[in-house]
Coordinates of C-alpha atoms and ligand atoms in Angstrom, one line a residue:
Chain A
X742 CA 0.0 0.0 0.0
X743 CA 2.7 2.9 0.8
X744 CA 6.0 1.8 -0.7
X745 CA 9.0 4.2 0.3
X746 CA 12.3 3.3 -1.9
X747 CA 15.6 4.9 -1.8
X748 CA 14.4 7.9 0.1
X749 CA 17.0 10.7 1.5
X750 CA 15.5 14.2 3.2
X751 CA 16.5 16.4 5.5
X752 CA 17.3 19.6 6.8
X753 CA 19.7 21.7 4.6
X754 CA 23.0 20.2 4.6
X755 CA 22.0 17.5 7.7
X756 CA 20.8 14.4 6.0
X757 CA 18.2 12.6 8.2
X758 CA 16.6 10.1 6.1
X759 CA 19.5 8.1 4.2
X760 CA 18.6 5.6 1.3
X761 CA 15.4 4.7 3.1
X762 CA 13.5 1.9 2.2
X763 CA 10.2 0.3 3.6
X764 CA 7.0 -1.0 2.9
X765 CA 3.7 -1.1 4.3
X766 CA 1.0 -3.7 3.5
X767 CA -2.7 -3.1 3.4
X768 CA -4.2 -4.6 6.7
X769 CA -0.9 -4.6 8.8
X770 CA 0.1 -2.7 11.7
X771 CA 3.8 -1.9 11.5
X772 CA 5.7 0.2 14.3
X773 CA 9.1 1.9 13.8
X774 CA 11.1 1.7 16.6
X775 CA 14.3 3.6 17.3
X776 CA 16.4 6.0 19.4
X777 CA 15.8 9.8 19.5
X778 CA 16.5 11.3 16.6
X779 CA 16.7 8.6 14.7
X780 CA 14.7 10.5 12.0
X781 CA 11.5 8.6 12.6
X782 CA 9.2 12.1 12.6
X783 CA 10.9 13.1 9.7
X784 CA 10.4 10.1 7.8
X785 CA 6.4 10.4 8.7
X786 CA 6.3 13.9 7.9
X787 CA 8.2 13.3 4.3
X788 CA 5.5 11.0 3.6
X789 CA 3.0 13.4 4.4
X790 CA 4.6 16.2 1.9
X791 CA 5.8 18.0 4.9
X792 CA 9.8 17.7 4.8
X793 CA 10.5 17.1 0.9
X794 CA 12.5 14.3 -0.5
X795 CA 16.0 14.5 -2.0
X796 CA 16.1 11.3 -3.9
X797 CA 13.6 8.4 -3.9
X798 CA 10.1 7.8 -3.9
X799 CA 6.9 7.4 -2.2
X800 CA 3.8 5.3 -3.3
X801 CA 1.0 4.7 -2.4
X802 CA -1.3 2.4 -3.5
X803 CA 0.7 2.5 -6.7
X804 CA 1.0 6.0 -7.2
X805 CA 3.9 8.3 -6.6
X806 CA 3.2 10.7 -3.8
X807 CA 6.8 12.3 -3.4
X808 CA 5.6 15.9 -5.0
X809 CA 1.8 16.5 -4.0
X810 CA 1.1 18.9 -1.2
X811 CA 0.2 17.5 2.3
X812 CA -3.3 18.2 1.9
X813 CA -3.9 16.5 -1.3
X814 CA -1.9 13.5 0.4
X815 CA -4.4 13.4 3.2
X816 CA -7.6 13.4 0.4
X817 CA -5.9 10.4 -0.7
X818 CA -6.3 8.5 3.1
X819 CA -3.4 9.2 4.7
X820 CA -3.9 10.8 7.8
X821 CA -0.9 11.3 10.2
X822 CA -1.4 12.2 14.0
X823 CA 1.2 13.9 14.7
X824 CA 3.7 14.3 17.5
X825 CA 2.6 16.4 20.2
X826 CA -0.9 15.4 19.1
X827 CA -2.1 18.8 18.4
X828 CA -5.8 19.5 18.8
X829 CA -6.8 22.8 17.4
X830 CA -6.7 24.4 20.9
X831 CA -9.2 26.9 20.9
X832 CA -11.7 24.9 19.3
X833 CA -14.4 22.2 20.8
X834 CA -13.6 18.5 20.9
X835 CA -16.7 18.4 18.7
X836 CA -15.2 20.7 16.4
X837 CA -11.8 19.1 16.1
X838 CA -13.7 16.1 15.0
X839 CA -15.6 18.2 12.7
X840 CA -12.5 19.4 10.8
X841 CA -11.8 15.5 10.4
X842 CA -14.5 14.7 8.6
X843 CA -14.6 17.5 6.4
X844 CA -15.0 15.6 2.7
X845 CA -18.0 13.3 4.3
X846 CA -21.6 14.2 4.0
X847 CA -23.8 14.0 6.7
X848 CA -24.9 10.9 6.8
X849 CA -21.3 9.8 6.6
X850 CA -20.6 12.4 9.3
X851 CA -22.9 11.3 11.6
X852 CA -22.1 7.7 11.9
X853 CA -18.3 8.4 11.8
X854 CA -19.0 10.4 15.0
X855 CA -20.8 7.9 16.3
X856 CA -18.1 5.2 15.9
X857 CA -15.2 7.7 17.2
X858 CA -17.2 8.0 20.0
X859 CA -18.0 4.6 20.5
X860 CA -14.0 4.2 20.8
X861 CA -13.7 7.4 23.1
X862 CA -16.8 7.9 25.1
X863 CA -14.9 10.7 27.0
X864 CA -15.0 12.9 23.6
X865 CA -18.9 12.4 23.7
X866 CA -19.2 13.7 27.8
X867 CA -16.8 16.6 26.8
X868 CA -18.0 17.7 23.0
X869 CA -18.1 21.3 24.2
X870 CA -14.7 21.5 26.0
X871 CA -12.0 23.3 24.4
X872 CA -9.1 20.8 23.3
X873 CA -6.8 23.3 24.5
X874 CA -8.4 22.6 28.5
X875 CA -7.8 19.0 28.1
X876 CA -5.5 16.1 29.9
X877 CA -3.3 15.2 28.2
X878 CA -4.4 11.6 27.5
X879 CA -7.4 13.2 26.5
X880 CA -5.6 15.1 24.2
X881 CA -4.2 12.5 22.1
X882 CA -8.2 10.8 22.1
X883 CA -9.1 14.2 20.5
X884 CA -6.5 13.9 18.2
X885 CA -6.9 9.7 16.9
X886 CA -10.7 10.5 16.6
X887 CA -10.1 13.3 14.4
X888 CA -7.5 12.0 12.6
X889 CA -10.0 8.9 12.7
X890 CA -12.9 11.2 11.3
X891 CA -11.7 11.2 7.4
X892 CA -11.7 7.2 7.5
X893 CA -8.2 6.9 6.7
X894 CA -6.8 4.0 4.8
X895 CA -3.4 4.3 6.6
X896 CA -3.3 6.3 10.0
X897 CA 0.2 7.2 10.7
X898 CA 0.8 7.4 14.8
X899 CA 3.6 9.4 15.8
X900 CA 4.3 8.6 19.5
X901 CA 0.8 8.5 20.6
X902 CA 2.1 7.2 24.3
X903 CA 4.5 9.9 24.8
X904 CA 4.0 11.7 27.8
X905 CA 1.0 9.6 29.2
X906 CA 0.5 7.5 32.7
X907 CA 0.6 3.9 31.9
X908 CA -2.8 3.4 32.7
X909 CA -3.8 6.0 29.9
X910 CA -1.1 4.4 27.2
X911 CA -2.8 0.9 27.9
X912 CA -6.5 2.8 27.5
X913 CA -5.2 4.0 24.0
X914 CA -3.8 1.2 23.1
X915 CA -6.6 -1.3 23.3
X916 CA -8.4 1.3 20.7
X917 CA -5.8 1.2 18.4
X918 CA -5.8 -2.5 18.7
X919 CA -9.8 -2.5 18.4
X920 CA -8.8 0.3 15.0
X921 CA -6.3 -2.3 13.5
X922 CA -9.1 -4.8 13.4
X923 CA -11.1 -2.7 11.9
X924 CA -9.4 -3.2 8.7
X925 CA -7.3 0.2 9.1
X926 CA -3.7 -0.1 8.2
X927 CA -1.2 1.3 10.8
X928 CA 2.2 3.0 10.2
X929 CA 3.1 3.6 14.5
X930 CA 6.2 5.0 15.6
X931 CA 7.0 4.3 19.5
X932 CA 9.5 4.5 21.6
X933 CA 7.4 2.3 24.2
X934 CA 8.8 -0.9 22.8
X935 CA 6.5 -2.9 25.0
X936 CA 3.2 -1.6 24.0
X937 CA 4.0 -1.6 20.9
X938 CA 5.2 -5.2 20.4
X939 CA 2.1 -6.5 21.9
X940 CA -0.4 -5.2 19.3
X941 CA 1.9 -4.7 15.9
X942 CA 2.3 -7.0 13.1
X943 CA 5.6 -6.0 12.2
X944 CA 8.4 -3.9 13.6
X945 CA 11.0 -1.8 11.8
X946 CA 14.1 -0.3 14.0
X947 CA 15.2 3.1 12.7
X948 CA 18.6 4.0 13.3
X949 CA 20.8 7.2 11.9
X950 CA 18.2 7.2 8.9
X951 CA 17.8 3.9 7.7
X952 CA 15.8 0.5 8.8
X953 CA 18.2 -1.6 10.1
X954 CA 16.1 -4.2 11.2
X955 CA 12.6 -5.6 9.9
X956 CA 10.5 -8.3 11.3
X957 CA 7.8 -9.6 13.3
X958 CA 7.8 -9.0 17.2
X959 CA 8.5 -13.0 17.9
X960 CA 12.4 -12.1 15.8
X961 CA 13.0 -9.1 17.4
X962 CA 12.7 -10.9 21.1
X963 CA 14.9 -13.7 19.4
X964 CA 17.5 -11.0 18.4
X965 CA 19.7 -11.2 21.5
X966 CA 21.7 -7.3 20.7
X967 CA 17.6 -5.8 19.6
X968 CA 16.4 -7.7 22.7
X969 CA 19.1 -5.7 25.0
X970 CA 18.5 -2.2 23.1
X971 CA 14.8 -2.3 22.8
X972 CA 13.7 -4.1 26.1
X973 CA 16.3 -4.1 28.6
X974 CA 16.2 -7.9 28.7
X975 CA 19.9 -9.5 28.8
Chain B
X984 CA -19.7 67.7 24.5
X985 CA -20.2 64.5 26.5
X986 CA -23.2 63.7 24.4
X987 CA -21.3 64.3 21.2
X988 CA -18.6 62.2 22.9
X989 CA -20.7 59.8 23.2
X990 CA -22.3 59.5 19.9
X991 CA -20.0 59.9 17.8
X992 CA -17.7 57.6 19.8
X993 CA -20.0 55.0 19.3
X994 CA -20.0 55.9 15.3
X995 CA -16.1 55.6 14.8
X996 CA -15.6 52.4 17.1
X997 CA -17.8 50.7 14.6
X998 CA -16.2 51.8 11.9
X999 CA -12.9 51.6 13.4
X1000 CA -13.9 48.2 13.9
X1001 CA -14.5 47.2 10.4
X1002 CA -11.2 48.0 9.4
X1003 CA -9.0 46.9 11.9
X1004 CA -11.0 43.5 11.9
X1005 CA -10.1 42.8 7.7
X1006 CA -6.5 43.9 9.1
X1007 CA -6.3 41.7 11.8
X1008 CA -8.1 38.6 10.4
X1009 CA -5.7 38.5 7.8
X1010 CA -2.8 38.5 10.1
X1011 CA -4.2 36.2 12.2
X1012 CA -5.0 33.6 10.1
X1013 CA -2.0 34.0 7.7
X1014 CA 0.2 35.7 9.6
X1015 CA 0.3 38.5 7.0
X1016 CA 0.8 42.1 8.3
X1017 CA -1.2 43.7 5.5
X1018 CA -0.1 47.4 5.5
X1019 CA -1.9 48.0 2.2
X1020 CA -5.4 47.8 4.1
X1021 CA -5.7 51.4 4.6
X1022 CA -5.0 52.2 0.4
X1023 CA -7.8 49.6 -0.1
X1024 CA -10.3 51.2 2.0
X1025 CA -9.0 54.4 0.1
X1026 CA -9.6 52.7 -2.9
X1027 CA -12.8 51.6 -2.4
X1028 CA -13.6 55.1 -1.8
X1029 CA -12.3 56.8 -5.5
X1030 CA -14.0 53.1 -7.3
X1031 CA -17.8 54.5 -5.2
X1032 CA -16.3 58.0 -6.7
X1033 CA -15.8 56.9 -10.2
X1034 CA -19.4 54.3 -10.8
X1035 CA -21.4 56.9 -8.9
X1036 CA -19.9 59.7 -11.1
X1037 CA -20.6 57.5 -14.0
X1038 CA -24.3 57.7 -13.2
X1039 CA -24.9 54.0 -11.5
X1040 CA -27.6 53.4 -9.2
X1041 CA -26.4 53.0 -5.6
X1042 CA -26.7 49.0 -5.3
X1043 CA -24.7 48.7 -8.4
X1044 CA -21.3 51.4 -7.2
X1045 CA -21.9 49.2 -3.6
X1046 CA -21.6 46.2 -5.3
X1047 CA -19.1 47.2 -8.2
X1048 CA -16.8 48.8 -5.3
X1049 CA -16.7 46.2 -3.2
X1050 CA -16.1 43.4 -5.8
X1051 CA -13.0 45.4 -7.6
X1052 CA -11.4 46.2 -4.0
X1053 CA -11.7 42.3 -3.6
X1054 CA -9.9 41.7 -7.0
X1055 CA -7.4 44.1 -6.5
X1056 CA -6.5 42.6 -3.2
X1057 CA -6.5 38.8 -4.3
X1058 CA -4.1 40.1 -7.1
X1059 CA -1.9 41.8 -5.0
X1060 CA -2.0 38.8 -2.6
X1061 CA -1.3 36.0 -5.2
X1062 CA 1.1 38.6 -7.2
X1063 CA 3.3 39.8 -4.1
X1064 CA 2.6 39.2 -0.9
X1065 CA 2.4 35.1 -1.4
X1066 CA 5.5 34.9 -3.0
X1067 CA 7.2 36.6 0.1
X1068 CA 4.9 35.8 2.7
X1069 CA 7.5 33.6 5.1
X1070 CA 9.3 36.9 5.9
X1071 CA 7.1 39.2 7.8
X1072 CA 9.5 41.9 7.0
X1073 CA 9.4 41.9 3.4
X1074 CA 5.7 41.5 3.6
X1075 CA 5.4 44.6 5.4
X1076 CA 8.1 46.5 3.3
X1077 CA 6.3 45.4 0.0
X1078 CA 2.5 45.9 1.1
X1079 CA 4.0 49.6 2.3
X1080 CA 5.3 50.0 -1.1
X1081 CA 1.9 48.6 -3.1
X1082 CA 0.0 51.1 -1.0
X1083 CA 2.1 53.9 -2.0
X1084 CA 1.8 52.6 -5.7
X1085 CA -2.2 52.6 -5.5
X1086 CA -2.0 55.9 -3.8
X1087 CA 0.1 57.6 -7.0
X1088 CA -1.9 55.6 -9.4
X1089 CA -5.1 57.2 -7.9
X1090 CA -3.3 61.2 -7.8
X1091 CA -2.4 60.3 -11.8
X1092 CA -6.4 58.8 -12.4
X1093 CA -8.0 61.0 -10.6
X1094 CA -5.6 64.2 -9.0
X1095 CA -4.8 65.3 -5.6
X1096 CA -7.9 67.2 -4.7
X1097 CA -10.4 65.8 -2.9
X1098 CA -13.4 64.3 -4.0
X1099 CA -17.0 64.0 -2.8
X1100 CA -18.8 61.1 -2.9
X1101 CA -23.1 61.4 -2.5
X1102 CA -24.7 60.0 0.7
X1103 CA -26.6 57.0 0.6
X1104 CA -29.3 58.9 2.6
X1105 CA -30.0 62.0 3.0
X1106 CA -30.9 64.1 6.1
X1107 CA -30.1 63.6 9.4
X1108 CA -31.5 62.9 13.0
X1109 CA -30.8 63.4 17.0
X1110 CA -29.6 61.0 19.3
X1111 CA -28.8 62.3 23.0
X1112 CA -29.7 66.3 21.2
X1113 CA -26.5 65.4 18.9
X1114 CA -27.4 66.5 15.5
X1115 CA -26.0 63.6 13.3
X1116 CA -26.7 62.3 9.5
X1117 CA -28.6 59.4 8.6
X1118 CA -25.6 58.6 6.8
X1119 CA -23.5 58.0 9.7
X1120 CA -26.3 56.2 11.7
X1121 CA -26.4 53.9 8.4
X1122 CA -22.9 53.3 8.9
X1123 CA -23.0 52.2 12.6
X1124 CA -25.5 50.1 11.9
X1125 CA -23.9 48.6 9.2
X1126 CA -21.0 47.9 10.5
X1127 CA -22.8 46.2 13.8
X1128 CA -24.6 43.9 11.0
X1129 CA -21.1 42.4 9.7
X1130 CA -19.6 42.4 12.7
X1131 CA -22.1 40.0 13.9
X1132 CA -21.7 38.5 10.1
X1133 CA -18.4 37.8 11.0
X1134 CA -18.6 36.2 14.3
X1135 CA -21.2 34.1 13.2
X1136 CA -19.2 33.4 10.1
X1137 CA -16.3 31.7 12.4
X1138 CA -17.8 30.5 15.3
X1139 CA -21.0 28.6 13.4
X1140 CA -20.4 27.8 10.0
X1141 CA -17.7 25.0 8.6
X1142 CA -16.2 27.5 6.6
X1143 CA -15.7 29.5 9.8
X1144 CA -14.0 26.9 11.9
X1145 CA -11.9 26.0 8.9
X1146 CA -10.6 29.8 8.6
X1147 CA -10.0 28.6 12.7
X1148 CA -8.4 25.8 12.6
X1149 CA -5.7 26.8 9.8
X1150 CA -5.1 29.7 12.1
X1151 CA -4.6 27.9 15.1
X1152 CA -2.3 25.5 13.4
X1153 CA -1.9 25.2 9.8
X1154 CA 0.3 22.1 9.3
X1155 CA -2.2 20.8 11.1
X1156 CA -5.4 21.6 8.7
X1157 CA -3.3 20.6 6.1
X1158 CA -2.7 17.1 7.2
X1159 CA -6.8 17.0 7.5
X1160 CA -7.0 17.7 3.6
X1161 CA -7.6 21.6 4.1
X1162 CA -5.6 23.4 1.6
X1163 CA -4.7 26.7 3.1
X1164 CA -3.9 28.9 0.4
X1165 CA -7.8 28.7 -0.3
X1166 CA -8.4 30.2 2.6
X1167 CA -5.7 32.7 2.2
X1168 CA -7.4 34.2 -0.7
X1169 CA -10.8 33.8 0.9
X1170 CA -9.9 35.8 4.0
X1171 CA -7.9 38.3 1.7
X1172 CA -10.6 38.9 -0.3
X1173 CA -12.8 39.4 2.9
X1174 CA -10.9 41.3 5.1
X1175 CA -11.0 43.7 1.9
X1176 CA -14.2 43.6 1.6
X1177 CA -14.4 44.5 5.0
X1178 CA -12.6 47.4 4.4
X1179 CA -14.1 48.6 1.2
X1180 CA -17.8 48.1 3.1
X1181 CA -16.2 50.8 5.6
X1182 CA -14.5 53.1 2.7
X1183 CA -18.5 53.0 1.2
X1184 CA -20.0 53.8 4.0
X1185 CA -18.0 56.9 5.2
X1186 CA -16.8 58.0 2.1
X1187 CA -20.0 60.6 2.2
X1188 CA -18.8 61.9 5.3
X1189 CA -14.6 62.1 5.1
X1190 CA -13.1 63.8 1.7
X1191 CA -11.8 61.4 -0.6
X1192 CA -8.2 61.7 -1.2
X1193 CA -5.8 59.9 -2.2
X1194 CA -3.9 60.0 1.1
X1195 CA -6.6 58.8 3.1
X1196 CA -5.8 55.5 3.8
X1197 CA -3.3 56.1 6.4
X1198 CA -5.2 57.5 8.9
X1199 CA -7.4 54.2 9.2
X1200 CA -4.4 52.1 9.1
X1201 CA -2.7 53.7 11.9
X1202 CA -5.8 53.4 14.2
X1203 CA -6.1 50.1 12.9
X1204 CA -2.8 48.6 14.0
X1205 CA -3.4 50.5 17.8
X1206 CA -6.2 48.8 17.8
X1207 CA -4.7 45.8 16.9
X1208 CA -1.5 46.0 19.4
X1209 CA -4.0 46.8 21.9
X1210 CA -6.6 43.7 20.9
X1211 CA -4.1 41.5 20.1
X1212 CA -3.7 40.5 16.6
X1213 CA -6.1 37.9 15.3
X1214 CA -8.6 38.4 18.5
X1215 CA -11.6 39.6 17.4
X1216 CA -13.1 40.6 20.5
X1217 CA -9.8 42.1 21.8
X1218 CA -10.0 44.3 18.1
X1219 CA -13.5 45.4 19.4
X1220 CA -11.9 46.6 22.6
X1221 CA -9.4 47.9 20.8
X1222 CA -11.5 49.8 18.6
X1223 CA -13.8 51.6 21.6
X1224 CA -10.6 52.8 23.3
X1225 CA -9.1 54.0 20.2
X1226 CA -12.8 55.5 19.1
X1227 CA -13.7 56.9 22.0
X1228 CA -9.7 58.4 23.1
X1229 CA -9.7 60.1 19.7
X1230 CA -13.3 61.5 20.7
X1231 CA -12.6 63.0 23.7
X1232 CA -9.1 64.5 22.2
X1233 CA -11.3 66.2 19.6
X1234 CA -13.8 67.7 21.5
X1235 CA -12.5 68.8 24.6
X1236 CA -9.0 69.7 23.1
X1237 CA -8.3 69.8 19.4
X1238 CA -9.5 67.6 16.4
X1239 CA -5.6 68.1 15.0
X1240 CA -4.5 66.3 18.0
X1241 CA -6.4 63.2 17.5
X1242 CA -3.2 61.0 15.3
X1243 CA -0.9 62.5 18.0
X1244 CA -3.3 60.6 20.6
X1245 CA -3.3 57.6 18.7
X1246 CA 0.7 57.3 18.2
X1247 CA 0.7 57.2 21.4
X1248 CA -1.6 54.9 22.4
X1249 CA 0.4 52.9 19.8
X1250 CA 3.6 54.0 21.5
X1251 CA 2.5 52.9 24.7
X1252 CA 0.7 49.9 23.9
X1253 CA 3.9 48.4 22.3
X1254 CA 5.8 49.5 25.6
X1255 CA 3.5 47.8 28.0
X1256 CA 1.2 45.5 26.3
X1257 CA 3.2 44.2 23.2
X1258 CA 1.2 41.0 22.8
X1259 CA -2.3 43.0 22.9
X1260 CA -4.8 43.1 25.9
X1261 CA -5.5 39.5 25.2
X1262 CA -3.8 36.3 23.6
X1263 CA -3.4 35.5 20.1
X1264 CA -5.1 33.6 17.6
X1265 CA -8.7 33.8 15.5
X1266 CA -11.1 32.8 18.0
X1267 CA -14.8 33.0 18.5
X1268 CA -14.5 34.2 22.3
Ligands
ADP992 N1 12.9 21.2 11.7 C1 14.2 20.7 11.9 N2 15.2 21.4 11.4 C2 16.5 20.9 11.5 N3 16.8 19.7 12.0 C3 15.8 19.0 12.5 C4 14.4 19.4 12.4 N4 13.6 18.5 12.9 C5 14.4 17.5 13.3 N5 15.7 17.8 13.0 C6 16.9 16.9 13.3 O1 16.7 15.7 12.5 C7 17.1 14.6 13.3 C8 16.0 13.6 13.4 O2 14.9 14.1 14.1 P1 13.5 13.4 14.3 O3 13.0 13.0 12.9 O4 12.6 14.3 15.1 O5 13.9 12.1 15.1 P2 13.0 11.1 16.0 O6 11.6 11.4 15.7 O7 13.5 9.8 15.5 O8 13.4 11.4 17.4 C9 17.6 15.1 14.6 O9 19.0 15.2 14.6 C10 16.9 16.5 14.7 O10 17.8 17.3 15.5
MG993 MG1 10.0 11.9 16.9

């Protein structure tokens, strides 16, 4: 579904994404793991049109994405939830959902709402609150419902646990989970190894710009150096 | 005195208003410091001049005004203030230039004396024993009527909290599908039509000439240092103290003093309250 060959970006002269390659499946949950500043957000964000590629391309579903402009990207289904999660502040949960869904009609709308607040009840008690007012867990619902809103084909997660008690992360994480079954196919990037591994299909480490390890979560825990790394486990 | 304080107060913080909203929406939502406003309000002003001299009903030199102060503004957007708009700098230095370009194209069209343009209505009324046109109460009025236009523009409609949204966070809306350089040109083209709606309406009651932009502009960015760029209500705020200080200079000193009084407002605004009254960001509250 999103096929990402040869890719090199970056930041003037600093190369962050080196010779990048990686696919994505339709149906599967992959999670990119790796240490700070790794490159991982900048690898999301090239795929959303944000940082542009130097070489290389980006697909998806067959068709090269590496020049259209972000929003154009997201009318194709890819909606990315980005670090720092980034609710319009000064706007209503219900409204943040609205900008979502803004290329449904209302029927569509409706039952979209319906579903993200089947997954979130919390958005439905606080419709009227401002984002802006919100905990942060909270937050990050706000910002998986309304990136949930345009019924995505690929959702991109960028740290979604960052920042969060572990009681909250699980919380999320059992909706993603629930989301994944759904049919919707999940690019995640975590640092919470753990969490990650227990709902993902596959896993990816990202290291100094390029994947240097693909596989399912059963061969990473087999990979005794990964295994040290990534978990902590000797 | 106090009564024509008072009235007339009322009068130029709605009008006030009007402009300093277009100049501030702008800027809040695309962080574009729009220092031609004031030549397009001026502009609207000579285009009501020319139809209305040209023997057009009154709908149609509204209408035609309005509609050529929008095109000249999306032009001028799209043909030099996009291209530059990342530097805040250059955007002011360039829309300073264009309004100084309109302002000589307008003394080569149409001279440096002024100009009259007709009233809408004639005749005139009191309110608290203050003798004023029902030109100027058509303005207030007015101007009250798009005010609340606007704020139920962004606060109820999708269109509204899509202007919102990209002003809030723009990388953001885009991600969402929203392309923001639609809205760009859709709040360019309204905040001047927001100021060629005020140019209309006072035009019968100022003297057209070509320099006459730059008094609204100066109120307009007190106001908005004082409101806050991008607030609405801290604009309306802004406006009234602006309004009402520029009254009370007038009357119970001297009408030349009232720009001095502005400055410094402006002077100590910047001083004390650089960031406005309020925060930034459109908002509805
Ligand atoms: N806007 C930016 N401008 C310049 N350098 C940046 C920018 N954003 C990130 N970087 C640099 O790019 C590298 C990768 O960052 P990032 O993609 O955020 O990594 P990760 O998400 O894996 O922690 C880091 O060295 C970071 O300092
Ligand atoms: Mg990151």
């Amino acid at each position: 579904m999103l096929t990402i060959t040869n890719l090199s970006a970056g930041y003037g002269k600093a190369v962050v994404i080196n010779q990048l390659n990686l696919e994505v499946k339709e149906g599967e949950m992959m999670s990119i793991i790796g240490p700070n500043g790794a490159g991982k957000t900048t690898l999301l964000r090239c795929i959303n049109g944000l940082v542009p590629a130097n070489s290389g391309d980006i697909t998806f579903e067959g068709k090269s994405i590496k020049k259209l402009p972000t929003h154009k990207i997201a009318r194709l289904g890819i909606t990315h939830c980005p670090e720092g999660r980034r609710p319009f502040p000064e706007m209503s949960v219900y409204e943040n959902l609205k900008m979502g869904g803004l290329q449904l009609n209302n029927d569509q709308f409706n039952e979209r709402l319906e579903y993200v607040y089947s997954l979130f009840p919390i958005l439905k008690e606080r419709k009227s609150q401002y984002a802006g007012t919100m905990s942060g867990g909270q937050q990050q619902m706000v910002a998986i419902g309304r990136a949930l809103m345009t019924s995505p084909k690929l959702l991109i997660l960028d740290e979604p646990s960052i920042g969060l008690a572990p009681i909250v992360v699980d919380e999320i994480f059992e909706q993603i989970k629930i989301i994944k079954e759904s049919g919707v196919t999940i690019l995640l990037v975590e640092q919470n190894v753990d969490v990650a591994l227990k709902v993902t299909d596959k896993i990816a480490v990202m290291d100094n710009g390029q994947i240097s390890f693909i596989g399912n979560p059963a061969e990473l825990v087999k990979d005794a150096s990964l295994r040290e790394i990534y978990l902590g486990i000797g | 005195m106090v009564a024509d304080i008072i009235v007339f107060g009322a009068i130029w913080t709605a009008i006030y208003s009007m402009i300093a909203l277009g100049f501030s929406l702008i800027f809040g939502v695309a962080k574009i410091m729009n220092l031609s406003h004031g030549a397009f309000f001026m502009f609207a002003c000579y285009a009501a001049y020319y139809l209305s001299s040209s023997g057009l009903g009154l709908f149609w030199v509204a209408l035609g005004a309005i509609v050529i102060t929008i095109i000249l503004a999306i032009v001028s957007y799209l043909g030099i203030i996009k291209p530059m708009r990342n530097s805040l700098t250059q955007v002011l230095i360039l829309t300073f230039a264009f309004a100084m370009f309109l302002e000589q194209i307008i003394v080569i069209t149409f001279g440096p004396e002024p100009r009259y343009v007709p009233s809408m209505l004639e005749g005139g009324m009191s309110i608290l024993g203050v003798r004023v046109t029902h030109q100027q109460v058509l303005a207030f009025v007015i101007t009250i009527v798009l005010i609340l236009f606007l704020w139920w523009l962004l606060s109820r409609t999708n269109m509204g909290r899509i202007i919102r949204a990209v002003s809030q966070d723009r990388e953001m809306a885009s991600m969402l599908g929203i392309n923001a350089e639609k809205i760009f040109i859709f709040v360019m083209g309204l905040s001047a039509a927001f100021a060629a709606v005020a140019g209309l309406l006072v035009a019968p009651f100022l003297t057209v000439t070509p320099a006459m932009g730059w008094s609204p502009i100066l109120a307009a960015f007190t106001i908005v240092v004082l409101g806050g760029l991008g607030n609405v209500w801290g604009t309306l705020i802004g406006a009234f103290i602006v309004a009402y200080a520029e009254m009370i200079t007038s009357y119970a000193f001297n009408p030349q003093l009232k720009e001095a009084v502005t400055f410094t407002i402006m002077i100590l605004a910047l001083m004390y309250r650089p960031n406005g009254l309020f925060s930034k960001g459109v908002s509805d509250a």
